[in-house]
Amino acid sequence: MNVAAEVPVIDPTVQDLVSSALSKFRAGDTVSTRAMLDAIRRSDPACGDSDDHLIELIVMAAIGKTMGVVFDHRSPDERSARLA
C-alpha cells in the first residue's frame, strides 16, 4: 500500500526567519508569540505569511527545541471577540 503523508510545504525563507528568531533562546526557555512575531516582522518586513501561519511554525520549531510557548500575540479585544 502506497500512502503518502500530508506534509505542509514550508517556504524555507520563512522557516529560516523563525529559526533565526528562536536561536536567541535555549532549551527550556519560554518564548512569547508576540515577541517572536515582532522579531520576524522586523527582520523581514516583506514577509507575507499570516500571523497564524507564523505562529504554527514558531510552535512546531519551539516544541522541537523543548521550549515553552506563551500565546500572547492577540490583543485583549481579539481575545474577547473569540470568546463571544
XYZ file of C-alpha atoms in Angstrom:
84
model
C 0.000 0.000 0.000
C 1.398 3.352 -1.036
C 0.253 6.088 1.344
C 1.895 9.476 1.316
C 1.688 11.545 4.474
C 0.399 15.046 4.025
C 3.264 17.360 4.878
C 2.746 21.115 4.688
C 5.022 22.868 2.254
C 7.123 25.359 4.176
C 8.833 28.251 2.483
C 12.481 27.813 3.524
C 12.878 31.561 3.856
C 10.079 31.762 6.428
C 11.475 28.728 8.237
C 14.861 30.467 8.324
C 13.250 33.580 9.834
C 11.617 31.503 12.560
C 14.818 29.570 13.259
C 16.807 32.772 13.441
C 14.364 34.344 15.903
C 14.372 31.190 18.055
C 18.163 30.954 18.014
C 18.299 33.600 20.746
C 16.663 31.152 23.176
C 17.816 27.912 24.788
C 16.097 24.620 25.541
C 13.752 25.087 28.479
C 13.168 28.789 27.784
C 9.676 30.143 27.191
C 9.081 32.246 24.084
C 6.376 34.842 23.576
C 4.379 34.639 20.345
C 4.085 38.437 20.318
C 7.860 38.914 20.650
C 8.535 36.240 18.024
C 6.130 37.830 15.533
C 7.713 41.238 16.158
C 11.223 39.820 15.624
C 10.206 38.070 12.395
C 8.398 41.134 11.015
C 11.389 43.354 11.880
C 13.879 41.024 10.214
C 11.733 40.729 7.047
C 9.065 43.431 6.719
C 8.067 41.974 3.329
C 7.110 38.610 4.855
C 3.602 37.981 3.556
C 2.788 34.995 5.741
C -0.151 35.407 8.095
C 0.361 35.634 11.838
C -1.476 32.323 12.232
C 0.907 30.569 9.834
C 3.943 32.058 11.551
C 2.585 31.023 14.967
C 2.189 27.470 13.685
C 5.819 27.433 12.542
C 7.021 29.021 15.777
C 5.188 26.439 17.896
C 6.454 23.478 15.857
C 10.050 24.730 15.992
C 9.938 25.744 19.665
C 8.478 22.432 20.806
C 11.124 20.617 18.768
C 13.753 22.554 20.718
C 11.980 21.799 24.041
C 10.918 25.402 24.561
C 7.672 26.595 26.056
C 5.353 28.960 24.192
C 3.234 31.780 25.632
C 0.364 32.710 23.308
C 0.213 36.454 23.918
C 0.042 37.787 20.362
C -3.663 38.647 20.280
C -4.950 41.947 21.625
C -7.453 41.869 24.515
C -10.216 42.885 22.058
C -9.405 39.950 19.773
C -9.386 37.528 22.710
C -12.785 38.816 23.893
C -14.287 38.543 20.414
C -13.158 34.897 20.133
C -14.847 34.034 23.429
C -18.167 35.625 22.463
